CSV table of C-alpha atoms and ligand atoms in Angstrom, one decimal:
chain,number,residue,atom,x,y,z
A,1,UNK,CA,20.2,6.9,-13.5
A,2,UNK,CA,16.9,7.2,-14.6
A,3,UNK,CA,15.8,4.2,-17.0
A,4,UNK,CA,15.1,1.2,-14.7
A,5,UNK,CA,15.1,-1.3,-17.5
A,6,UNK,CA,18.0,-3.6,-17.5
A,7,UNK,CA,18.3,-3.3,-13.8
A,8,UNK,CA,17.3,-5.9,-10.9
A,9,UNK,CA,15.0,-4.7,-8.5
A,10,UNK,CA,17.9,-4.7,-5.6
A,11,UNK,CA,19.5,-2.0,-8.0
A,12,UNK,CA,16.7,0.0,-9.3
A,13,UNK,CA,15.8,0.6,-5.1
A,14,UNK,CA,19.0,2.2,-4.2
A,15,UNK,CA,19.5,4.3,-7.5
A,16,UNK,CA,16.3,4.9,-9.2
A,17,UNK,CA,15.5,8.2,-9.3
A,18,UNK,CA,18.6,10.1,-7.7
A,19,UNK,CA,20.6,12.1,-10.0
A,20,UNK,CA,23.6,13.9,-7.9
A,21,UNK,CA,22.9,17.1,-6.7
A,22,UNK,CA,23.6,19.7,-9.5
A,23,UNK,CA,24.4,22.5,-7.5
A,24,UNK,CA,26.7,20.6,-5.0
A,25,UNK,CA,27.4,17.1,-6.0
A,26,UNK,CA,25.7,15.8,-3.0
A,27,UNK,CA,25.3,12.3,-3.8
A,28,UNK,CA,22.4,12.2,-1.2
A,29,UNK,CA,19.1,13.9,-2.7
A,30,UNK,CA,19.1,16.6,-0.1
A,31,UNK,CA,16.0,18.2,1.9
A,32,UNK,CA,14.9,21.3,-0.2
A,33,UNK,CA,13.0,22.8,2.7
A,34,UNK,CA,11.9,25.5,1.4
A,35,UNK,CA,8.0,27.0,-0.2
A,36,UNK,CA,9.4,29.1,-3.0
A,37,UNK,CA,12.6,29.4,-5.4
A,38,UNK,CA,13.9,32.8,-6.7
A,39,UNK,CA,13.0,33.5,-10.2
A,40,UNK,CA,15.4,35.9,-12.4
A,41,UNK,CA,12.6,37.4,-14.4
A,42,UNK,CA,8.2,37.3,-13.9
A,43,UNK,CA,8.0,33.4,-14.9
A,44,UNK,CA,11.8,32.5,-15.0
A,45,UNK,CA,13.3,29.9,-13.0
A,46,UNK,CA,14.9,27.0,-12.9
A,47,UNK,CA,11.7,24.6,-12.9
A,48,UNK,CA,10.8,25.3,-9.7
A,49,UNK,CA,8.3,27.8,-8.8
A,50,UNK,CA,6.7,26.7,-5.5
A,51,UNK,CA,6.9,23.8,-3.4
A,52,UNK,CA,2.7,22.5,-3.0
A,53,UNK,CA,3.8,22.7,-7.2
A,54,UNK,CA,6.9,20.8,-6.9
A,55,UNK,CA,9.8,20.2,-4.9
A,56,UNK,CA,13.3,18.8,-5.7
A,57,UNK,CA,13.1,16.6,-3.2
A,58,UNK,CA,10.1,15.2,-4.2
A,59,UNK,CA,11.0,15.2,-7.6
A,60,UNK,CA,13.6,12.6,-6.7
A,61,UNK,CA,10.9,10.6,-4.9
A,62,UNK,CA,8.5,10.5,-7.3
A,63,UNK,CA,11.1,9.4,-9.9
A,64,UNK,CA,12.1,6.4,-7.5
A,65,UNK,CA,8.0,5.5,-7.1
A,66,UNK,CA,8.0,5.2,-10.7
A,67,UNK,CA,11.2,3.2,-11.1
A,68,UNK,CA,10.1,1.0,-8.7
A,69,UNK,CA,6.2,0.4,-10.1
A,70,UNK,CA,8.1,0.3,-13.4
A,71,UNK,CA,5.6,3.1,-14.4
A,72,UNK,CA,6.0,6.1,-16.2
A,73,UNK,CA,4.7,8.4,-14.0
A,74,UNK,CA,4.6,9.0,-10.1
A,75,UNK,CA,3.0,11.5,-7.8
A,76,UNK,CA,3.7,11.7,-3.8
A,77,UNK,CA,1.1,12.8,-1.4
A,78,UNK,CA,0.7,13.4,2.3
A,79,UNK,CA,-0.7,10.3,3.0
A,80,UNK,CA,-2.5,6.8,1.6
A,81,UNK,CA,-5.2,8.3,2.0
A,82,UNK,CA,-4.5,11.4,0.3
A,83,UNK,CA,-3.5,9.1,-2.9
A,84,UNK,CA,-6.7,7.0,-2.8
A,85,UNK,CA,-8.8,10.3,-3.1
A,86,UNK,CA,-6.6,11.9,-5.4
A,87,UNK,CA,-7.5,8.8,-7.9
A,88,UNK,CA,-10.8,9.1,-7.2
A,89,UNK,CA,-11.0,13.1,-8.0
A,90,UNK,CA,-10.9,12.0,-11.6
A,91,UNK,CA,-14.3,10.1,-11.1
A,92,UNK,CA,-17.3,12.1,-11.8
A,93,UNK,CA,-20.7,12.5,-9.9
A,94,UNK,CA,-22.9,9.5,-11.7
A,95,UNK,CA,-20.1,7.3,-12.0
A,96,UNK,CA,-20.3,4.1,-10.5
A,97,UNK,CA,-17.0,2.7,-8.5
A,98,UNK,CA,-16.9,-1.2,-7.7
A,99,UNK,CA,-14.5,-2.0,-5.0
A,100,UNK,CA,-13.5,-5.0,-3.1
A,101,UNK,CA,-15.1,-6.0,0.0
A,102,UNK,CA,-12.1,-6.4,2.5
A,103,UNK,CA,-10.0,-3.1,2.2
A,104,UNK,CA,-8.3,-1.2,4.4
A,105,UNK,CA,-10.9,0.9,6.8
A,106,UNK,CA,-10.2,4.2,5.9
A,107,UNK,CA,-11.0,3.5,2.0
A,108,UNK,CA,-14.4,2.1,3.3
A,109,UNK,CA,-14.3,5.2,4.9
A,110,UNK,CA,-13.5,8.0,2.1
A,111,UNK,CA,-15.9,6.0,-0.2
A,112,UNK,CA,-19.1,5.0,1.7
A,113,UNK,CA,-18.8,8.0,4.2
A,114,UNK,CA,-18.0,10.9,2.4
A,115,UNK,CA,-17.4,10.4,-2.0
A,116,UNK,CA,-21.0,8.8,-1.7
A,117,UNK,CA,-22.3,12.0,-0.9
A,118,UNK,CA,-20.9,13.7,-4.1
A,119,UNK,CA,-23.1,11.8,-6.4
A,120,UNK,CA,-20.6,8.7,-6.7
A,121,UNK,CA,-22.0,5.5,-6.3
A,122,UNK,CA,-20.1,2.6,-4.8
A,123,UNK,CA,-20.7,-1.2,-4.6
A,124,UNK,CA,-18.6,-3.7,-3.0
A,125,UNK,CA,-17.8,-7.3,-4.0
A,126,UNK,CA,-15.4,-9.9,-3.6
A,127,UNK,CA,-12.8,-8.7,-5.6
A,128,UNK,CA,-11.0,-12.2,-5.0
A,129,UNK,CA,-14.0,-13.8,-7.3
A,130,UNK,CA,-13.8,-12.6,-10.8
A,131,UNK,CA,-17.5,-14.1,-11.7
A,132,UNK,CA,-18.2,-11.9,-8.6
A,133,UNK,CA,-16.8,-8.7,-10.1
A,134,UNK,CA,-18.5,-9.4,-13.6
A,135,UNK,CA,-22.0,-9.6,-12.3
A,136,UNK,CA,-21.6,-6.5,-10.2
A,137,UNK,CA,-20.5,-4.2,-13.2
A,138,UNK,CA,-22.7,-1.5,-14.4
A,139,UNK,CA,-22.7,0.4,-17.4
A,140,UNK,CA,-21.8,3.9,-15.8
A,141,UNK,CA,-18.8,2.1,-13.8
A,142,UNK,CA,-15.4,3.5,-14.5
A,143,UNK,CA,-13.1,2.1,-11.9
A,144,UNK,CA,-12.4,-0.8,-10.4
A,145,UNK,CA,-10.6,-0.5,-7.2
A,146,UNK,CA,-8.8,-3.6,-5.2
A,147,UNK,CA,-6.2,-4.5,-2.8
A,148,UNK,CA,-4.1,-7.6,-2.9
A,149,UNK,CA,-3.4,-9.5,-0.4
A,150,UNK,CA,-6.6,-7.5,1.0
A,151,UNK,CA,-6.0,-5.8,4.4
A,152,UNK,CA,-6.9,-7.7,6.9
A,153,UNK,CA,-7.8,-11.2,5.2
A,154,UNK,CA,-5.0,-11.4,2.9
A,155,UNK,CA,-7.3,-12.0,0.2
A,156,UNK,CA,-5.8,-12.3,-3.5
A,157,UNK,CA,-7.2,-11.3,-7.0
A,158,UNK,CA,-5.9,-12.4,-10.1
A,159,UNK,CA,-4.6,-8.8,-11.5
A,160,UNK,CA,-4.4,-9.8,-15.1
A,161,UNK,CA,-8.2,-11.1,-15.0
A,162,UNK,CA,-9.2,-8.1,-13.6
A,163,UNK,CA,-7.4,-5.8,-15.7
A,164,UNK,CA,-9.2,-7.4,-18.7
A,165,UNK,CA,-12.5,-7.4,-16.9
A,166,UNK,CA,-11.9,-3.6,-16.6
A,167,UNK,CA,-11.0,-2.7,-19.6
A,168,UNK,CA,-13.6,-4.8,-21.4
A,169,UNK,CA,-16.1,-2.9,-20.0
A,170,UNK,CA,-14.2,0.4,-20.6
A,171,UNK,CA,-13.5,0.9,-16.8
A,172,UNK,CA,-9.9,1.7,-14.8
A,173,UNK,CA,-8.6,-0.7,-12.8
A,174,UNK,CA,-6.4,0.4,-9.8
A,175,UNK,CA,-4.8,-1.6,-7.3
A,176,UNK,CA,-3.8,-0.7,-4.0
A,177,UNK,CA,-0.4,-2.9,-3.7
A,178,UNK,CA,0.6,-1.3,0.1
A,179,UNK,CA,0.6,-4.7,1.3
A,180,UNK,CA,2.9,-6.5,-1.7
A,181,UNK,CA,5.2,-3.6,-1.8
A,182,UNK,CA,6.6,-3.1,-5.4
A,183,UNK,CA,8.8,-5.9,-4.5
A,184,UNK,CA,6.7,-8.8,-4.5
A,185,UNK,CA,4.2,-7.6,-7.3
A,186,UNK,CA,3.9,-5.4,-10.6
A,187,UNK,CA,0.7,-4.4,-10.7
A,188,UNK,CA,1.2,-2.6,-13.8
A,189,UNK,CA,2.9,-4.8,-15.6
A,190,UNK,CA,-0.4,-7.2,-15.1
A,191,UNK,CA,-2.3,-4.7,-16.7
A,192,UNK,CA,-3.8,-2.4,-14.1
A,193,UNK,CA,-4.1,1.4,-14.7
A,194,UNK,CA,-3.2,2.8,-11.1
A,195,UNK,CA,-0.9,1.5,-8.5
A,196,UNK,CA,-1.6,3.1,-5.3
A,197,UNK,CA,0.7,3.0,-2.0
A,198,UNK,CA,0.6,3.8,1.8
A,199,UNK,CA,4.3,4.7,1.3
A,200,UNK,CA,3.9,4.7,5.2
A,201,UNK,CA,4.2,1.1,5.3
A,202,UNK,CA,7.0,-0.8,4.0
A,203,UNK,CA,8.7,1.8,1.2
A,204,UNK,CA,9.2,4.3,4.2
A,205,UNK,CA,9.6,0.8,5.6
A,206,UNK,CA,10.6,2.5,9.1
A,207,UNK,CA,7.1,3.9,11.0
A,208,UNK,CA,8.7,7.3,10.9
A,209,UNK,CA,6.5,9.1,8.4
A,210,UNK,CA,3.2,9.2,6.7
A,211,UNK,CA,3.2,9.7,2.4
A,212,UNK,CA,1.0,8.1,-0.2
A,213,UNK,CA,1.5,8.0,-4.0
A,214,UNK,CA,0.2,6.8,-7.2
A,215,UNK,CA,2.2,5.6,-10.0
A,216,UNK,CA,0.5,5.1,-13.7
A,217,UNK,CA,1.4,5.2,-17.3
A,218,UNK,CA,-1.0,7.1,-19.0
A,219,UNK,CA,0.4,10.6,-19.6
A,220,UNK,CA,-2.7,13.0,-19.6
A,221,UNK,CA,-4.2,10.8,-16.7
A,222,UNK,CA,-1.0,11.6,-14.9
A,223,UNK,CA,-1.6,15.7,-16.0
A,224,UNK,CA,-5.0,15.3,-14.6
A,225,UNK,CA,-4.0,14.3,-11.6
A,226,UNK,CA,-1.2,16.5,-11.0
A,227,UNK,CA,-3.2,19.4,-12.2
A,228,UNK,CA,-5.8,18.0,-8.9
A,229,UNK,CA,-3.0,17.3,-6.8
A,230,UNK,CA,-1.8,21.3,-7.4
A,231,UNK,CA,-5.5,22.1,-7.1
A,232,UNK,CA,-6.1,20.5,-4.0
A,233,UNK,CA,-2.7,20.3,-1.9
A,234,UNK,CA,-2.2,17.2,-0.9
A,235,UNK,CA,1.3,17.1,-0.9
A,236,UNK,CA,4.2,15.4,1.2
A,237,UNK,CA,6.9,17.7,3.1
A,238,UNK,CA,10.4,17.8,1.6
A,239,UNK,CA,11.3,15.8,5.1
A,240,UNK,CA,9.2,13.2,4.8
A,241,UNK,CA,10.0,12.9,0.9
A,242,UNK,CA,13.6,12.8,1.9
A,243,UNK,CA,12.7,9.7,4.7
A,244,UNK,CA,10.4,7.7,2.8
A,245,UNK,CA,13.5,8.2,-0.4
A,246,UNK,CA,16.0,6.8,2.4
A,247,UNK,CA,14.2,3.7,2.9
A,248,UNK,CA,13.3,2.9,-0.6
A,249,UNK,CA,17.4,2.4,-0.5
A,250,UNK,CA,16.7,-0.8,1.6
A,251,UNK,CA,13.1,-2.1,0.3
A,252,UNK,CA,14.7,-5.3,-1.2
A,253,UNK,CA,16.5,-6.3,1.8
A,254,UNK,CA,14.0,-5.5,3.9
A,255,UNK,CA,10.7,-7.4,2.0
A,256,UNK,CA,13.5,-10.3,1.8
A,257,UNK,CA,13.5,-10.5,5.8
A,258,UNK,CA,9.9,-10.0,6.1
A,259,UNK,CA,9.1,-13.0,4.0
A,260,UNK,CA,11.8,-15.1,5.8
A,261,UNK,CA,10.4,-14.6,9.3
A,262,UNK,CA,7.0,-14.0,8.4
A,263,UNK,CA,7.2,-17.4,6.5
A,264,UNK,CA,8.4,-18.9,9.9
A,265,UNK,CA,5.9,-17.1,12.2
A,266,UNK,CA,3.2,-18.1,9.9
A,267,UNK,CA,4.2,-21.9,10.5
A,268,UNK,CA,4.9,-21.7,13.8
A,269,UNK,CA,1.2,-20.4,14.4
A,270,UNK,CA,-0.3,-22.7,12.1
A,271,UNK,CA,1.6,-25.7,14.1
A,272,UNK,CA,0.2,-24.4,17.8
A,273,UNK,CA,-2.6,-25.9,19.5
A,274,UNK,CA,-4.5,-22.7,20.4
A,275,UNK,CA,-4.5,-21.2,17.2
A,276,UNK,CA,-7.6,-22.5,14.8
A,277,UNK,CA,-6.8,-20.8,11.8
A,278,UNK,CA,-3.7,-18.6,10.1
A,279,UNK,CA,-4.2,-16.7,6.8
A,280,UNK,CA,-0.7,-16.2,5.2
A,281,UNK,CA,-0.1,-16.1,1.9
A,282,UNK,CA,2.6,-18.3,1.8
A,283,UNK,CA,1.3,-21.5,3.7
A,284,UNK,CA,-0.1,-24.1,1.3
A,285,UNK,CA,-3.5,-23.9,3.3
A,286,UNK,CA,-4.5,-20.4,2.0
A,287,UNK,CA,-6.9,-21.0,-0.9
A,288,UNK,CA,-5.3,-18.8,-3.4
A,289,UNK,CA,-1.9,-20.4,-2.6
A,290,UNK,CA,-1.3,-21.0,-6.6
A,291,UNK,CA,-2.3,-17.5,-7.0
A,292,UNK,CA,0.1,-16.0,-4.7
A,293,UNK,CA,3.0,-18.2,-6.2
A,294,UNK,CA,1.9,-16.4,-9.6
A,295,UNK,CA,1.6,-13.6,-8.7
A,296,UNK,CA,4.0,-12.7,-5.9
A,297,UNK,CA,7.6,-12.9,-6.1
A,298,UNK,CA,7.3,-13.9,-2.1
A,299,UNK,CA,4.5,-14.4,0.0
A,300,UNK,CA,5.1,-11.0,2.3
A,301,UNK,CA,5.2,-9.6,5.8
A,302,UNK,CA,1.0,-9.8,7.0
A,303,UNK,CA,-0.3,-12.8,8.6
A,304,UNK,CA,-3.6,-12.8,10.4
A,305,UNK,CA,-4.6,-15.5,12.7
A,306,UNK,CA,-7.7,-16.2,14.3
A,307,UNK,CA,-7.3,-18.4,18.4
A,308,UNK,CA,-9.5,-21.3,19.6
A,309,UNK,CA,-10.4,-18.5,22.6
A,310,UNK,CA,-11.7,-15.9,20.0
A,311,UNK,CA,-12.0,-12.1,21.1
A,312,UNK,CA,-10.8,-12.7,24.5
A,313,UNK,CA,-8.1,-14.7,23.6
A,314,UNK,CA,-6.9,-12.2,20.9
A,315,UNK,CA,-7.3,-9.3,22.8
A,316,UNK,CA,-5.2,-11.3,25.5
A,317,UNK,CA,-2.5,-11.8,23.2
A,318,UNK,CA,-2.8,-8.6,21.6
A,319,UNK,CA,-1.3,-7.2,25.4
A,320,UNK,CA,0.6,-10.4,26.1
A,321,UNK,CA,3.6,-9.9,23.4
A,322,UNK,CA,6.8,-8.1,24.3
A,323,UNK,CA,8.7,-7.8,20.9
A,324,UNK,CA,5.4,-7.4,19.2
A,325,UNK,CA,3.9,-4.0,19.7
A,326,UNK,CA,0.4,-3.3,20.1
A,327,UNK,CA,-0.1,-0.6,17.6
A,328,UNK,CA,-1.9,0.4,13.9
A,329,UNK,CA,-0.4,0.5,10.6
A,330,UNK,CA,2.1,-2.1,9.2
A,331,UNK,CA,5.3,-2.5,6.9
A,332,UNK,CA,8.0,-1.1,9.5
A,333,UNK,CA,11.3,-3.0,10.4
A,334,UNK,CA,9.7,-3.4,13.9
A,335,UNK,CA,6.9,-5.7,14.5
A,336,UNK,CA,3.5,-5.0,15.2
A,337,UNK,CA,0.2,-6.6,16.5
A,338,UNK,CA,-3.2,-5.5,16.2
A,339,UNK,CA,-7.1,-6.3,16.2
A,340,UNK,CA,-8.2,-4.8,13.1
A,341,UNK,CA,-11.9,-4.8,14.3
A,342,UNK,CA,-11.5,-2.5,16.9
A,343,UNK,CA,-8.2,-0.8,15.4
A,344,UNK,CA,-7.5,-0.3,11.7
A,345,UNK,CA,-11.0,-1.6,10.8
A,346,UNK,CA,-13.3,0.1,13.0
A,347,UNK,CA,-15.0,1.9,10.5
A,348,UNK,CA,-16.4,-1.0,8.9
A,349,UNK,CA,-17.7,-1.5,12.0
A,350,UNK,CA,-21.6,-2.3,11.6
A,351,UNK,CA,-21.3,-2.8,7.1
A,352,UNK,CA,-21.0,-5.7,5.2
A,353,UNK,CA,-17.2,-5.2,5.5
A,354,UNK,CA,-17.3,-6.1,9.1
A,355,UNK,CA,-14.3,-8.1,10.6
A,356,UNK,CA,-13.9,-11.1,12.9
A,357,UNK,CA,-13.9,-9.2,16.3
A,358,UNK,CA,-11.3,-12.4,17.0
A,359,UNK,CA,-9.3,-11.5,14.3
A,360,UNK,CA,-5.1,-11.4,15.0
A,361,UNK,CA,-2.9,-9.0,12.5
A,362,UNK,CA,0.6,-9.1,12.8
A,363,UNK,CA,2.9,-6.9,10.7
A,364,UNK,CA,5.8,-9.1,10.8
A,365,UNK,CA,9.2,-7.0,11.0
A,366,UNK,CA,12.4,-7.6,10.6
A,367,UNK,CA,14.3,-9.2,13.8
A,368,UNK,CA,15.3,-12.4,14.1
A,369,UNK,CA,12.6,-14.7,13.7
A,370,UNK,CA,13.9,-17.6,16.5
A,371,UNK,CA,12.6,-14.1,18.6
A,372,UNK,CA,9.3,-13.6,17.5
A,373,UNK,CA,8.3,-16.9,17.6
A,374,UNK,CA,9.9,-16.9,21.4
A,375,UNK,CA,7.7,-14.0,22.1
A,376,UNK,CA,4.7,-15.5,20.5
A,377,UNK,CA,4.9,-19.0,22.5
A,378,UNK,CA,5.7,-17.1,26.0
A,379,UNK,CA,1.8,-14.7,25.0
A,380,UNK,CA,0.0,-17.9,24.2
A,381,UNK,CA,1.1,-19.6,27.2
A,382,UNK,CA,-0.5,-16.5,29.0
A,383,UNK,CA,-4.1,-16.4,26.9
B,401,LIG,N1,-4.1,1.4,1.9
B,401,LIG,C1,-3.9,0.3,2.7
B,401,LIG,C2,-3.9,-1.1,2.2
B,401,LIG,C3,-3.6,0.6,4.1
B,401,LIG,O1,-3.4,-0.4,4.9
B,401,LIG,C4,-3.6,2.0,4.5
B,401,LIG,C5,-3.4,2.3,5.9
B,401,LIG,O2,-3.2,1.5,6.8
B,401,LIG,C6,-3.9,3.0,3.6
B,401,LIG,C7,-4.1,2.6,2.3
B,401,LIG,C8,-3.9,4.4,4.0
B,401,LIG,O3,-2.7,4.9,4.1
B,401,LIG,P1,-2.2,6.1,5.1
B,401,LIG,O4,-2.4,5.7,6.5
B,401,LIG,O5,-0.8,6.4,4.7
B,401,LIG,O6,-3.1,7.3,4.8
């Protein structure tokens, strides 16, 4: 099946992508570990030559990225982070790149501590603020980059606005959706040129492997960047292909549970006396709560909370919970609980970017939610 069409996103998740194997039969995409394929003659082979090229495995994958994003055109890479600079490999010293002002750390990171020195420029602005965005344009900028929800405020920009803000001014827009998943939002569809995904968060959707990838439409961007990709090496392991491929099979039931018990947790907080603020997408408190229900077929899995007791009290917490783990990264079936200031975020440690030191993240998984809230209520009686 490969035209995702007239199928609903449940259907397009388990099938997109995976043709049976044509040697076997093996309904399974199977784990082509192996760095080269035999060719018959110099130059002759079955489309395969070697795997940093391509892989069947991750030939499948990529087609299920796509399928997903609703895009024509995927690539896999090791990681996030491997994705993010593989889109910004097509930008060009004295280009100027504006990019939101609450991102993930390690994109702060790859563009303030190390692109910056290759004759890049970066600014960043509240991407959230589209007046914001206008006034910081400049004539050499040629991307746009944003998350939404933004990692760790769960900040929302309108994708559409942007995407017309971009391509008024003859700049790319791309949107890191890790945190949505395809799921919940279309980038694309909105308008944007680049969808970008830690497909170690909730497409792997199971904490047991690291991949990144980009989906687009544009056919000779996509040659570009697979030409880079090839050039570079950045590429995922037919293993971890095959693993993050597995758990695409259960993205729709799983985003389904996180919004179901993230929704609860999220109230739960927002009702206890210790805690003095929650930022969830879903509540009708967050100020882009129109947005969201716009934008976002559900309000996801992230919630961050700020306590009365501030740093203390977080970092309290932070050690208190039992079913919560205290650990980095996000989107697994499992729940998580971090401080991004010192964790995730500690790059942006010391720059405009800087985070709450107080600030709560919780990745909310997939248990029952009667017990995470029980484990919540037993770590605030404790802070
Ligand atoms: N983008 C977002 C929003 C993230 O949260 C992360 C990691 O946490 C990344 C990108 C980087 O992904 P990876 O850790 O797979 O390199």
């Amino acid at each position: 099946m490969t035209t995702e069409k007239d199928y609903h996103f449940e259907t397009i998740a388990v099938h997109a992508g995976v043709e049976h194997d044509p040697t076997t039969g093996a309904v399974m995409t199977p784990i082509y570990q192996t760095s080269t394929f035999a060719q018959t003659d110099v130059g002759e082979h079955k489309g395969y030559d070697y795997s940093r090229s391509d892989n069947p495995t991750r030939t499948a994958l990529q087609n299920a990225l796509a399928g997903l994003e609703g895009g024509k055109h995927a690539l896999a890479y090791a990681s996030g982070m491997a994705a993010i600079d593989g889109v910004l490999r097509l930008v060009r010293p004295g280009d100027h790149v504006l990019c939101g002002n609450d991102v993930y750390g390690g994109t702060f990171r790859l563009f303030d501590k190390v692109l910056s020195h290759y004759g890049i420029e970066f600014d960043f602005a509240n991407t959230a603020d589209s007046g914001a965005i206008q006034s910081e344009l400049k004539p050499n900028t040629k991307l746009i980059w944003l998350e939404t929800p933004t990692n760790p405020m769960l900040r929302l920009t309108d994708i559409e606005a942007v995407a017309q803000i971009a391509h008024d001014h003859g700049a790319w827009l791309a949107v890191d959706n890790t945190f949505a998943s395809p799921i919940l939002q279309s980038p694309l569809s909105l308008g944007a040129d680049f969808v970008i995904h830690s497909t170690t968060k909730y497409i792997g959707g199971h904490s047991d492997t690291v991949g990144g990838a980009v989906i687009l439409n544009d056919t000779a961007v996509y040659e570009q960047l697979k030409f880079l990709q090839n050039a570079a090496g950045a590429v995922p392991g037919p293993m971890d292909n095959f693993l993050t491929l597995r758990g695409i099979k259960t993205l729709a039931i799983r985003m389904a549970q996180h919004c179901r018990n993230a929704t609860q947790v999220a109230q739960f907080l927002a009702d206890h006396p210790a805690v003095a603020e929650v930022i969830y997408p879903g509540l009708d408190s967050h100020p882009q709560y129109e947005l969201a229900q716009r934008q976002m077929a559900g309000p996801g899995g992230m919630i961050s909370f700020i306590l009365h007791g501030g740093e203390t009290a977080a970092r309290k917490i932070a050690n208190e919970t039992q079913l919560f783990t205290l650990a980095e990264s996000l989107g697994g079936v499992e729940s998580l609980i971090e401080l991004p200031a010192p964790m995730t975020h500690a790059s942006v440690a010391d720059s405009p970017l800087a985070v709450d030191p107080g600030l709560v993240r919780l990745s909310v998984g997939i248990e029952n939610a009667a017990d995470l809230i029980n484990d919540l209520k037993q770590a605030l009686l404790k802070i």
